[in-house]
Coordinates of C-alpha atoms and ligand atoms in Angstrom, one line a residue:
X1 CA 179.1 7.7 -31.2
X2 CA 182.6 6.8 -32.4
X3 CA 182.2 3.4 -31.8
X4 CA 178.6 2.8 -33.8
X5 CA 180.5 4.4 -36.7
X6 CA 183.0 2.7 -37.1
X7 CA 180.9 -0.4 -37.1
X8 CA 178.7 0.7 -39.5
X9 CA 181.5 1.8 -41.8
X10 CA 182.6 -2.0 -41.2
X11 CA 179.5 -3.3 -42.1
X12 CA 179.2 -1.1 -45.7
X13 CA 182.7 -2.1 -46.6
X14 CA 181.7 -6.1 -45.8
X15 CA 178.5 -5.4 -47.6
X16 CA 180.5 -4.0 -50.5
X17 CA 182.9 -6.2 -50.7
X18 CA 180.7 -9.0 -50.8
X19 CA 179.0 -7.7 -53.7
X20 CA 182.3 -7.2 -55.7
X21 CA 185.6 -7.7 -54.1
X22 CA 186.5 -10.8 -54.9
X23 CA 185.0 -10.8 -58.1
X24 CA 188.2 -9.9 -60.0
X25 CA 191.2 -11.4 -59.6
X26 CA 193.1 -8.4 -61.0
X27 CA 191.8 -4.7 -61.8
X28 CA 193.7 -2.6 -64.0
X29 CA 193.1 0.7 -62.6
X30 CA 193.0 4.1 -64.1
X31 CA 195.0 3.0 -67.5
X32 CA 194.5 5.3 -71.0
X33 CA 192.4 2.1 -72.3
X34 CA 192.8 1.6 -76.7
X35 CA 191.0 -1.0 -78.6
X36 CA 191.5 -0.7 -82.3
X37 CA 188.5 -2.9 -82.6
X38 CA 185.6 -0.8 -81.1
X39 CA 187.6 2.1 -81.1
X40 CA 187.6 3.0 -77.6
X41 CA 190.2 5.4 -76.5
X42 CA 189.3 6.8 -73.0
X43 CA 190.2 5.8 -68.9
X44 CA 188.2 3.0 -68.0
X45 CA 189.3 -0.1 -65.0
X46 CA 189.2 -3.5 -66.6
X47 CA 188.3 -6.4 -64.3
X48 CA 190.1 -10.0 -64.8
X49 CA 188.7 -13.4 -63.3
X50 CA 191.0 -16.2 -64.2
X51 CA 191.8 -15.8 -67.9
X52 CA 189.4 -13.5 -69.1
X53 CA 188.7 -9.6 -69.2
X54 CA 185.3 -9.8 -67.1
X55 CA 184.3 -6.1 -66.9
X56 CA 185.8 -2.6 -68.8
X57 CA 184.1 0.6 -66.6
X58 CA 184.1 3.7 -65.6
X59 CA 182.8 2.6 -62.4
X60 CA 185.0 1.9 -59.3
X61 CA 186.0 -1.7 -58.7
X62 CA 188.1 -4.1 -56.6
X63 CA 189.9 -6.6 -57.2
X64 CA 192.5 -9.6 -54.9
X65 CA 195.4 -7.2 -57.0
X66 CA 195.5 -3.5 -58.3
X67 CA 197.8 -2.4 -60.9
X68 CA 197.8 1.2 -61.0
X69 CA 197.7 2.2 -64.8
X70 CA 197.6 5.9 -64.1
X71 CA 199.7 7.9 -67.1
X72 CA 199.7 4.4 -69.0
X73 CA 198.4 3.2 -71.9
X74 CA 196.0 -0.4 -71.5
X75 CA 196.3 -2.2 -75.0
X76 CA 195.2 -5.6 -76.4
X77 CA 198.4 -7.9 -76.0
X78 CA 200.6 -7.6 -79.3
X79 CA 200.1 -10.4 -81.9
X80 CA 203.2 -11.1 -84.1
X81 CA 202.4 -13.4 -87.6
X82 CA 206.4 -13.8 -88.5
X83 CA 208.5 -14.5 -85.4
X84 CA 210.9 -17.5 -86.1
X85 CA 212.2 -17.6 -82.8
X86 CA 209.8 -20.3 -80.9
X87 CA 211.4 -20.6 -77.5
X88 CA 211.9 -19.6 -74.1
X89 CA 214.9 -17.5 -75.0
X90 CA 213.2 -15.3 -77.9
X91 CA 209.8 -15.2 -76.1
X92 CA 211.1 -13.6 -73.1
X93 CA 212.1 -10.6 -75.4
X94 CA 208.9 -10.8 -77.2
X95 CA 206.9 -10.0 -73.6
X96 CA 209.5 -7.6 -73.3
X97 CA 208.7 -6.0 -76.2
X98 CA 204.5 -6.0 -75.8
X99 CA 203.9 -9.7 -77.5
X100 CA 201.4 -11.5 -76.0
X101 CA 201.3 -14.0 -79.2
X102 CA 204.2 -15.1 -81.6
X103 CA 203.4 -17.3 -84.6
X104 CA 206.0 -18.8 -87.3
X105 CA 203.7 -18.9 -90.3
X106 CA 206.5 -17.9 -92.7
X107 CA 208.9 -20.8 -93.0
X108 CA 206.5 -22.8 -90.6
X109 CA 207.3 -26.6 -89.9
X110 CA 206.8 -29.9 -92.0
X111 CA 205.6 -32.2 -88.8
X112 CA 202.7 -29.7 -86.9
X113 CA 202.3 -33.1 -84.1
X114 CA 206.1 -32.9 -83.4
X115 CA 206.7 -29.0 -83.1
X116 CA 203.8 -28.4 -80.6
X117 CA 204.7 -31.4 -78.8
X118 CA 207.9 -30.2 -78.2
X119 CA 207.1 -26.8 -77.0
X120 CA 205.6 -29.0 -74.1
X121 CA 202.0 -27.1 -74.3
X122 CA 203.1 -24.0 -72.0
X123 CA 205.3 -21.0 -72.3
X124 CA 205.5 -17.3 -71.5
X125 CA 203.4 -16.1 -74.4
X126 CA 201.2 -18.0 -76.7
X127 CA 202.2 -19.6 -79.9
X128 CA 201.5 -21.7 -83.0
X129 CA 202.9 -22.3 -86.3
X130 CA 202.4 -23.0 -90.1
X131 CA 202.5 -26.4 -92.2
X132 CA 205.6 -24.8 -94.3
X133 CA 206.2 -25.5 -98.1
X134 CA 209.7 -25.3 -97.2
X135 CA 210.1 -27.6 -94.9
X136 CA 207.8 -30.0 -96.8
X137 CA 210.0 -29.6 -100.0
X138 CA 213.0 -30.3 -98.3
X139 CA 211.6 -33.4 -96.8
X140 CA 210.1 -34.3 -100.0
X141 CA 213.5 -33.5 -102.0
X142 CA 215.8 -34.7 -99.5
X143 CA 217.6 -31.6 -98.7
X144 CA 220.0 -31.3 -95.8
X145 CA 220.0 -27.4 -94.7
X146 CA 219.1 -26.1 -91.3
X147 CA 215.9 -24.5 -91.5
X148 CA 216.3 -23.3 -94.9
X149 CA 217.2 -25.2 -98.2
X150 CA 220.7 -25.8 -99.2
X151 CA 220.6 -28.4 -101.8
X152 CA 218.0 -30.0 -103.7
X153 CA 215.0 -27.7 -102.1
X154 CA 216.4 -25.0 -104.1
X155 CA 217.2 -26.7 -107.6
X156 CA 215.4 -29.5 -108.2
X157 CA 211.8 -29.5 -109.9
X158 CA 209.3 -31.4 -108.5
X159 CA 208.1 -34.1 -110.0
X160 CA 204.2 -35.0 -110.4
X161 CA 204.4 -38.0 -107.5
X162 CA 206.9 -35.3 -105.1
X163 CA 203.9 -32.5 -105.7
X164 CA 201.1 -35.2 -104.6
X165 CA 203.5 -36.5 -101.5
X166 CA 203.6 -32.6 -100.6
X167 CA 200.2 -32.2 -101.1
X168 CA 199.9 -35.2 -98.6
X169 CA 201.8 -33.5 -96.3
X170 CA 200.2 -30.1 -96.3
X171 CA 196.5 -32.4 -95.8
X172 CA 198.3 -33.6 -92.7
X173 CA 199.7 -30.6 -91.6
X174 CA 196.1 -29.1 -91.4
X175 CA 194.4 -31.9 -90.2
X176 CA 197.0 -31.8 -87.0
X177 CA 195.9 -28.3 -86.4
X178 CA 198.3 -26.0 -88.3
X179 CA 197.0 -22.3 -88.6
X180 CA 198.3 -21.3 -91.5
X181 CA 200.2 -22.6 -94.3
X182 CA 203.5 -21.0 -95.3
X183 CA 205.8 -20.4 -98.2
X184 CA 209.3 -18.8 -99.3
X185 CA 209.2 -19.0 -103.0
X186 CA 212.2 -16.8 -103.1
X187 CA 214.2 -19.2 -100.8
X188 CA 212.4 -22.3 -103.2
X189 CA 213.4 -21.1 -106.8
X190 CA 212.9 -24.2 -108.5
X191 CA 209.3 -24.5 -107.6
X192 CA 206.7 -24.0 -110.3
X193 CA 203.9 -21.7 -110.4
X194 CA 201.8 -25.2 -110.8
X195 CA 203.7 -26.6 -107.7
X196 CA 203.0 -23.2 -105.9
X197 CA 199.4 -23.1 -106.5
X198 CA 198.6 -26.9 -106.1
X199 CA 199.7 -26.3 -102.8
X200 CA 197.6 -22.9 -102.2
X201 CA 194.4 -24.9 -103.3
X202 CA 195.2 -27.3 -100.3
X203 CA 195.0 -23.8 -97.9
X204 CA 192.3 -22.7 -99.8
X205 CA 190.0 -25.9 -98.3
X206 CA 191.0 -25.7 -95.2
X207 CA 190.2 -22.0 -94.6
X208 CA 193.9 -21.1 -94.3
X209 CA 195.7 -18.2 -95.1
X210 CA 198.3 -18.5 -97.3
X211 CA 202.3 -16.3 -95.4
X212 CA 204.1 -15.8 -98.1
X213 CA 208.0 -14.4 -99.1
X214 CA 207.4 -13.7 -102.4
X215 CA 210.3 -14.0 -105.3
X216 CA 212.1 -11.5 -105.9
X217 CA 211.3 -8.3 -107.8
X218 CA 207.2 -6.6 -108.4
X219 CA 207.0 -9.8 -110.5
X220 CA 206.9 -12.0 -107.7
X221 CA 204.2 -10.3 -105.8
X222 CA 202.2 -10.2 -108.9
X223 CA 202.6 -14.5 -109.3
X224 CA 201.2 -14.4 -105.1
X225 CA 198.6 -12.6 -105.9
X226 CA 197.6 -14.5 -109.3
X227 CA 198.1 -17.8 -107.8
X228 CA 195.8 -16.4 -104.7
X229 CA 193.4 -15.6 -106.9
X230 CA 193.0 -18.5 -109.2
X231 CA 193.0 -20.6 -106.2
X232 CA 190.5 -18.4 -103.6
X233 CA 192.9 -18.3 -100.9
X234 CA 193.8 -15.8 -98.5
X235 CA 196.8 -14.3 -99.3
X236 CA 199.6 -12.7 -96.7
X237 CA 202.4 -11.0 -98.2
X238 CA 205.5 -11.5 -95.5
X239 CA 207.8 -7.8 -95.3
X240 CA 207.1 -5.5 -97.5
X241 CA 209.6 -3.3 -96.7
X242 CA 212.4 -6.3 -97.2
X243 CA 210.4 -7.4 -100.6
X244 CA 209.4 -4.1 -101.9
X245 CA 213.0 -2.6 -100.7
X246 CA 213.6 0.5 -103.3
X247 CA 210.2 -0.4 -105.1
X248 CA 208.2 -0.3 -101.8
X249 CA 205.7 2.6 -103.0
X250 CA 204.7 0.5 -106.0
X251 CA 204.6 -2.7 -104.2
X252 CA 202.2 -1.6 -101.5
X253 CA 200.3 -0.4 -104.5
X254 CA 199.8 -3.4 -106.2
X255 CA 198.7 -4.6 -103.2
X256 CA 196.5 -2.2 -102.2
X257 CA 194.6 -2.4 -105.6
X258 CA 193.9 -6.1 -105.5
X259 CA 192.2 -5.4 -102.5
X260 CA 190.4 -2.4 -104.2
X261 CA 189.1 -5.6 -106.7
X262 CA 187.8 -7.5 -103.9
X263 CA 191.1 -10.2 -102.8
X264 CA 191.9 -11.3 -99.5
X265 CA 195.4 -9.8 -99.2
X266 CA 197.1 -8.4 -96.4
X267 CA 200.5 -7.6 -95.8
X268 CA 203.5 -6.8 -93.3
X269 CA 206.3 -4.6 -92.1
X270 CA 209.2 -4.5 -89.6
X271 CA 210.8 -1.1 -88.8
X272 CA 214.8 -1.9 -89.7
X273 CA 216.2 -1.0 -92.9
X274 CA 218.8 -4.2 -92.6
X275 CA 217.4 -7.7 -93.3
X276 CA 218.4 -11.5 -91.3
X277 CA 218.7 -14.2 -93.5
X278 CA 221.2 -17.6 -94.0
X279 CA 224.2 -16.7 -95.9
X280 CA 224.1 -19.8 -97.5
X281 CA 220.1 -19.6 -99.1
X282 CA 219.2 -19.6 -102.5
X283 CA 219.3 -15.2 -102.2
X284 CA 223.1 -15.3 -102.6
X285 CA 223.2 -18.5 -105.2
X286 CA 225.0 -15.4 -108.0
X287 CA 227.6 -14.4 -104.9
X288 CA 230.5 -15.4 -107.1
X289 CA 229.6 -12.8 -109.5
X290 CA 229.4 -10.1 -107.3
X291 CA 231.3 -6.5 -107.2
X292 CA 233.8 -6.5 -103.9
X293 CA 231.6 -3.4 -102.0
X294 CA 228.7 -5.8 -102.5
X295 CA 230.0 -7.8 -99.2
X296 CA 230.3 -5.4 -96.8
X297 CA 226.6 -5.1 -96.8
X298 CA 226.9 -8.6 -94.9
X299 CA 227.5 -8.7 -91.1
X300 CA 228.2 -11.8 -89.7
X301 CA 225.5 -12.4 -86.3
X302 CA 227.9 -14.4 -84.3
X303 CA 230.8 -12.1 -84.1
X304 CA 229.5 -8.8 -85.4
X305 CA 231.5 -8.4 -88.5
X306 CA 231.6 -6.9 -91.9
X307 CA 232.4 -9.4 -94.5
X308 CA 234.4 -9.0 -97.4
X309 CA 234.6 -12.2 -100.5
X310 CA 237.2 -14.0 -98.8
X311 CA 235.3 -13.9 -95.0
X312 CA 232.2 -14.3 -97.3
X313 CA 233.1 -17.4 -99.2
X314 CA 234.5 -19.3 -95.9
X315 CA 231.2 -18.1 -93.7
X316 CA 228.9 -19.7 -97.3
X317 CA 230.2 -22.7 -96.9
X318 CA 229.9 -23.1 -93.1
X319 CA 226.2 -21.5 -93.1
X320 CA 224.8 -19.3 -90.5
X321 CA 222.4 -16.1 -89.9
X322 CA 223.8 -13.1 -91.5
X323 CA 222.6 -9.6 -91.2
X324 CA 222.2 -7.6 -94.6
X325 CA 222.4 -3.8 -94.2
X326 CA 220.7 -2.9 -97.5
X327 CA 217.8 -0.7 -97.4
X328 CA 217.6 3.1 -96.5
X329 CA 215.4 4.9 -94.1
X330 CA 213.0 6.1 -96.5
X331 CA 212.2 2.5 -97.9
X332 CA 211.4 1.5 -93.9
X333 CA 209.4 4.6 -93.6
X334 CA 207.1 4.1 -96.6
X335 CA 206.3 0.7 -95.2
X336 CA 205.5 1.8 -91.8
X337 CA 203.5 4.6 -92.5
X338 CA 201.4 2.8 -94.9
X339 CA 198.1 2.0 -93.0
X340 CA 198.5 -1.4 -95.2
X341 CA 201.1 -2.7 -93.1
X342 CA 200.2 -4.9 -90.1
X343 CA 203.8 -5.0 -87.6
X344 CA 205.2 -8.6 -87.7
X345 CA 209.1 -8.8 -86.3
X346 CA 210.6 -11.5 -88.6
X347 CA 212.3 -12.0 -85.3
X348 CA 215.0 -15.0 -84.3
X349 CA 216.8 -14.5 -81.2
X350 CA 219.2 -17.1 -80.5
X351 CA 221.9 -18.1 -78.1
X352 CA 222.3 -14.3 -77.4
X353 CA 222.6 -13.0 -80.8
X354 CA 219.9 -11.8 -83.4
X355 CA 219.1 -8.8 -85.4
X356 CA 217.4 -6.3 -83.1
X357 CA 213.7 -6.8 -84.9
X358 CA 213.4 -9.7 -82.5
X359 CA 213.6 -7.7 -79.8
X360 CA 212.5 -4.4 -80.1
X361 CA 210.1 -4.1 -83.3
X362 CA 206.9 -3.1 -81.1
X363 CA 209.1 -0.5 -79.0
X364 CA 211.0 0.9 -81.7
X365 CA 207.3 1.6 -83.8
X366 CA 205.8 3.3 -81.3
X367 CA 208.4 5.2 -79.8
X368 CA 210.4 6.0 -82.6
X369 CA 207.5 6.5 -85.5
X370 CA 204.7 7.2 -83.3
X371 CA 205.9 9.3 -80.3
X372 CA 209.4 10.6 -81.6
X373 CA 208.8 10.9 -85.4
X374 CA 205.1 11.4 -85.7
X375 CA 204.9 9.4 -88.5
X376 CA 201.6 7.1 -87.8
X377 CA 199.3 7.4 -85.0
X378 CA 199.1 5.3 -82.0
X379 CA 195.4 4.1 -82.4
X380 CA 196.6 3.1 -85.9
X381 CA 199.7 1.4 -84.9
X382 CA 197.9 -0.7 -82.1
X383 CA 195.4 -1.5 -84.5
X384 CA 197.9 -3.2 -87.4
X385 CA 199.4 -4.7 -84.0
X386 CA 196.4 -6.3 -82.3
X387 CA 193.2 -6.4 -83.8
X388 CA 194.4 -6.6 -88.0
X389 CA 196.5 -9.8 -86.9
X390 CA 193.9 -11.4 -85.1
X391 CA 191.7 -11.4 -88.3
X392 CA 193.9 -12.5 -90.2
X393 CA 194.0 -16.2 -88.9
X394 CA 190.4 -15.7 -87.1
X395 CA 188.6 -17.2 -90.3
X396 CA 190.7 -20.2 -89.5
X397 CA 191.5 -20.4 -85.8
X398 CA 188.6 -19.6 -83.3
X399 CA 191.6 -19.1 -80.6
X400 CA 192.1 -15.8 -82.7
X401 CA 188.3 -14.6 -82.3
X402 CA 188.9 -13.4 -78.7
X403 CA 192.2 -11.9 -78.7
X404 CA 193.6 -8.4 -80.2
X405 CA 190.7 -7.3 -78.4
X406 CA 189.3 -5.1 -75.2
X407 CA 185.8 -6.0 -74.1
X408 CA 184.0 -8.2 -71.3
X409 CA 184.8 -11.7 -72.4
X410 CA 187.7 -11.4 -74.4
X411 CA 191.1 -13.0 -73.4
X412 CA 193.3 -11.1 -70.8
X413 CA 195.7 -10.8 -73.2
X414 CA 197.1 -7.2 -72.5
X415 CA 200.3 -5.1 -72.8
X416 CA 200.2 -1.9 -70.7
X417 CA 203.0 1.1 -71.5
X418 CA 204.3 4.5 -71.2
X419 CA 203.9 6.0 -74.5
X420 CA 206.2 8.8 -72.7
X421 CA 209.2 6.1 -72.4
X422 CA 208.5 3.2 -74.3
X423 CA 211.6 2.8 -76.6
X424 CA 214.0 0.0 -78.1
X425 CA 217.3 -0.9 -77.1
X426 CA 218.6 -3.2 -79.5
X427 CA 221.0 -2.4 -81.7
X428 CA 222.8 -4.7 -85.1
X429 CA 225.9 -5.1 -82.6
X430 CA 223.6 -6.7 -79.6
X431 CA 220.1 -7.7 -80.5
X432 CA 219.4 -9.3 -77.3
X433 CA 218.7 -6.3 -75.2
X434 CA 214.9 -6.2 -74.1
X435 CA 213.1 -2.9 -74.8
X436 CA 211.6 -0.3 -71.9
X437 CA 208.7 1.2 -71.3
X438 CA 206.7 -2.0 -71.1
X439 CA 204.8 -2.4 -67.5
X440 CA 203.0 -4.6 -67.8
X441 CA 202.5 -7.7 -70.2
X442 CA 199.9 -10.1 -69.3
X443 CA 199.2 -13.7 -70.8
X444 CA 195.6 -15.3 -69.6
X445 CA 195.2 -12.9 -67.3
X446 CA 198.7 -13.3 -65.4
X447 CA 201.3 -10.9 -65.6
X448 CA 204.3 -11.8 -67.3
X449 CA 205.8 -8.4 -67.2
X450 CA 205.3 -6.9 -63.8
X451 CA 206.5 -3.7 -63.0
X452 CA 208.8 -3.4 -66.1
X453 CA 210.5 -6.8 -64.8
X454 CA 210.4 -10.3 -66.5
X455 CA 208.4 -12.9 -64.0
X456 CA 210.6 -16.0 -65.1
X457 CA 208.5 -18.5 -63.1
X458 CA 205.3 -18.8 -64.8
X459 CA 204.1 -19.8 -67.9
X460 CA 200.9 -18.7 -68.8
X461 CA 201.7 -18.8 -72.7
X462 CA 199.3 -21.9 -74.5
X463 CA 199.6 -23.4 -77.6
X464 CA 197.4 -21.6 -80.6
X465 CA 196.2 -24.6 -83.0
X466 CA 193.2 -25.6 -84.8
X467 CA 191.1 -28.6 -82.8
X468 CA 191.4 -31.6 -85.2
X469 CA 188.3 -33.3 -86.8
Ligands
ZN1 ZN1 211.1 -14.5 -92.0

C-alpha cells in the first residue's frame, strides 16, 4: 500500500503545484502586514510576480522563493520627498534604512533631461527630482556656487526679462518630466514675493506641488502659504522642525489651520535636532556680526570639528557642508509627534561623510520614537512614511498612484523589519553607518536588502518622471 501512496501524494503535490506554484516569484510568508492606506494590520502572505504584489492572503501559497516574515513587520517601501543625496553611495544607506524611493524636490535641478540621463535610468532604489528655483536663478543670474548660491543668486533682484527666462525654464523643466518644482527662498533672499509667485503659477498648471524652505521666521511660512493660495498651488513646507526650530508648536499650527480652510499644504520632519547646510549660503551672510559661542554650534563634516571665528572665516571662504547643532530635543519631538509631519531625511551622504539623517532617519523614528520612546504609533508613523508621500506627488505623477501601498496590483515596493531591533547607528561623528533591523528591502519586486545584507549587484531602482506630451 506504501507504494500507491506515495504516488498519489505525488500526484496532489503536481496537481497543486500546477495550480499555484509557480505563480509567484517570491512569497512573503507569515510577516505582521501594515498598510496605512486601507488600514490593514494583521498576518497575511503576499505573492510577487515580476514587479508587482499579485495576491495579499490568509491562505497558503507558494512561490520559486520564501522569505520567512515570521515576528516581522511587512510595510509599503519608504518614500523620502527631501533626500539630496542622488547616487549609488547615498542610496545604498537609504535601502539600508527602509527607502524604497528618494526624491530631491527641495533644491531640485535646473536641466530635468541631463540629471536623469545621468543617473543612467537604473539604480538600487527609485528616484526623481524637481525643476529647482534655485538652480534656475543661479543659471539665470550667473552664480558660481556648488549646489547652492554664492553670489549673485542670493543678492541680485531679478529683473522682468531674468523672471520670464526662469519662467522658461521651469515650462521646460515640466515639460521634461520634472515631478515637482522646488524652492529655497531662505537660501534666495533677494527674490520677490512677485518672483516667488510667478514661478508657483507655472507649478500651479502643471499640477505640481510646490517643496519649499521657507525664509526665515513664522513670517516666511505665512508668504508660502499666501503665495500658495493666491496662486492654487500645492504647497509642501520642507522641515518643520529645522524652520519652525523654537517656534515649532506655532508653526505646525499655522499650518495646520490653512488646511482647516481648505489649502493643499503638507509638511515635513526629520528626527535630529542639528541641521546640514553650506557654510558659505545666504543663512550665515550676518556671520561677521556674531557673538564668539555662536560658532561652536558649527561642526565641520569633513573632519568632525567644532569651529570657532577664526576656523569659521577660513572654512566660509573655502565652502563646504557644515553640521549646525542648534535645536533641542523638545523642538524635534514636537515635530515628530505631530501627525502633520510626513518623515523626509534631508539626507546627503557623500564620500563617506554626512549628517546621520541620511542614514538613519527611518530607523531612528521608529525605534527611537515609536518602540523606545512611545511617542507616535507605528501605524501612524508608516503612514506619514509611505502612503502620505505617495499622495503628495500622485496628483502629478501616476508612478506615485501604486506605490506607499499593500494590495493586489500595487508595486512590490516593500521594506520588511523587526520592530523589536530596528534602530539607527549613525551618529554627527560618522554618518555613514547603515541602520539595523531592516530584513528585507525590496525594489520591483527584487530584494535589495536580503537577510539584513546589501545585494550590491542589482539595480532594480527606475527613474520616477512624468511621461512628456
Ligand atoms: Zn534640504
Amino acid at each position: 500500500m506504501k507504494p500507491s501512496y506515495q504516488l498519489f501524494a505525488f500526484a496532489t503535490v503536481v496537481l497543486f503545484c500546477s495550480c499555484t506554484s509557480g505563480s509567484f516569484d517570491i512569497v512573503i510568508k507569515g510577516g505582521q502586514v501594515m498598510d496605512p492606506d486601507s488600514g490593514l494590520d494583521d498576518v497575511r502572505n503576499i505573492g510577487i510576480q515580476g514587479s508587482k504584489i499579485v495576491a495579499v492572503t490568509q491562505d497558503k501559497i507558494i512561490g520559486k522563493r520564501i522569505i520567512n516574515a515570521d515576528g516581522l513587520v511587512v510595510s509599503p517601501g519608504f518614500i523620502d520627498l527631501h533626500d539630496h543625496g542622488q547616487n549609488e553611495e547615498a542610496f545604498r544607506f537609504k535601502a539600508l534604512d527602509g527607502v524604497t524611493s528618494a526624491f530631491e524636490l527641495e533644491v531640485g535641478t535646473g536641466d530635468i533631461a541631463k540629471w536623469y540621463t545621468e543617473r543612467d535610468e537604473s539604480q538600487f532604489i527609485h528616484y526623481g527630482v524637481s525643476i529647482g528655483h534655485i538652480p534656475v536663478r543661479m543659471i539665470v543670474t550667473g552664480d558660481e556656487g556648488y549646489f547652492l548660491p554664492s553670489g549673485p543668486a542670493k543678492t541680485v533682484v531679478a529683473s522682468e526679462l531674468q523672471i520670464a527666462e526662469m519662467t522658461r525654464r521651469f515650462e521646460e523643466g515640466l515639460n521634461q518630466g520634472a515631478v515637482a518644482v522646488g524652492f529655497g527662498i531662505a537660501y534666495t533672499p533677494a527674490a520677490t514675493v512677485e518672483e516667488f509667485e510667478a514661478m508657483l503659477h507655472v507649478a500651479s498648471q502643471y499640477n505640481a506641488s510646490a517643496h519649499i524652505h521657507v525664509r526665515g521666521g513664522l513670517d516666511g511660512l505665512r508668504e508660502a502659504i499666501t503665495g500658495a493660495a493666491n496662486t492654487g498651488t500645492a504647497l509642501h513646507v520642507v522641515h518643520a522642525n529645522s524652520s519652525g526650530a523654537e517656534q515649532t508648536a506655532e508653526f505646525l499650527a499655522i499650518i495646520e489651520e490653512a488646511r482647516a480652510a481648505g489649502q493643499d499644504v503638507t509638511t515635513e520632519a526629520y528626527p535630529y535636532s542639528a541641521s546640514q547646510t553650506y557654510i558659505e549660503s545666504a543663512l550665515f551672510d550676518d556671520w561677521k556680526t556674531w557673538e564668539p559661542e555662536r560658532y561652536q554650534i558649527f561642526q565641520w563634516v569633513n573632519t568632525g570639528e567644532r569651529l570657532n571665528r577664526q576656523s569659521f572665516a577660513q572654512y566660509r571662504a573655502m565652502g563646504g557642508i557644515v553640521i549646525v547643532h542648534q535645536r533641542t530635543e523638545a523642538m524635534t519631538r514636537t515635530a515628530i509627534e505631530s501627525p502633520l509631519t510626513m518623515i523626509a531625511s534631508d539626507g546627503h551622504i557623500e564620500n563617506g561623510r554626512g549628517h546621520p539623517r541620511g542614514s538613519g532617519s527611518y530607523a531612528r523614528v521608529l525605534g527611537r520614537y515609536v518602540r523606545d520612546e512611545g511617542i507616535l504609533d507605528l501605524m501612524d508613523a508608516l503612514r506619514r512614511m509611505t502612503i502620505e508621500p505617495a499622495r503628495r506627488l500622485e496628483a502629478r505623477v501616476p508612478a506615485m498612484q501604486t506605490k506607499g501601498r499593500i494590495y493586489a496590483g500595487a508595486d512590490a515596493d516593500l521594506t520588511i523589519f523587526d520592530p523589536e531591533t530596528v534602530i539607527d547607528r549613525a551618529t554627527y561623528t560618522n554618518g555613514a553607518v547603515p541602520s539595523e533591523g531592516f530584513r528585507y528591502v525590496l525594489v520591483n519586486g527584487i530584494p535589495i536588502v536580503d537577510g539584513g545584507r546589501f545585494v550590491e549587484d542589482v539595480r532594480p531602482g527606475r527613474p520616477i518622471r512624468v511621461d512628456e506630451h
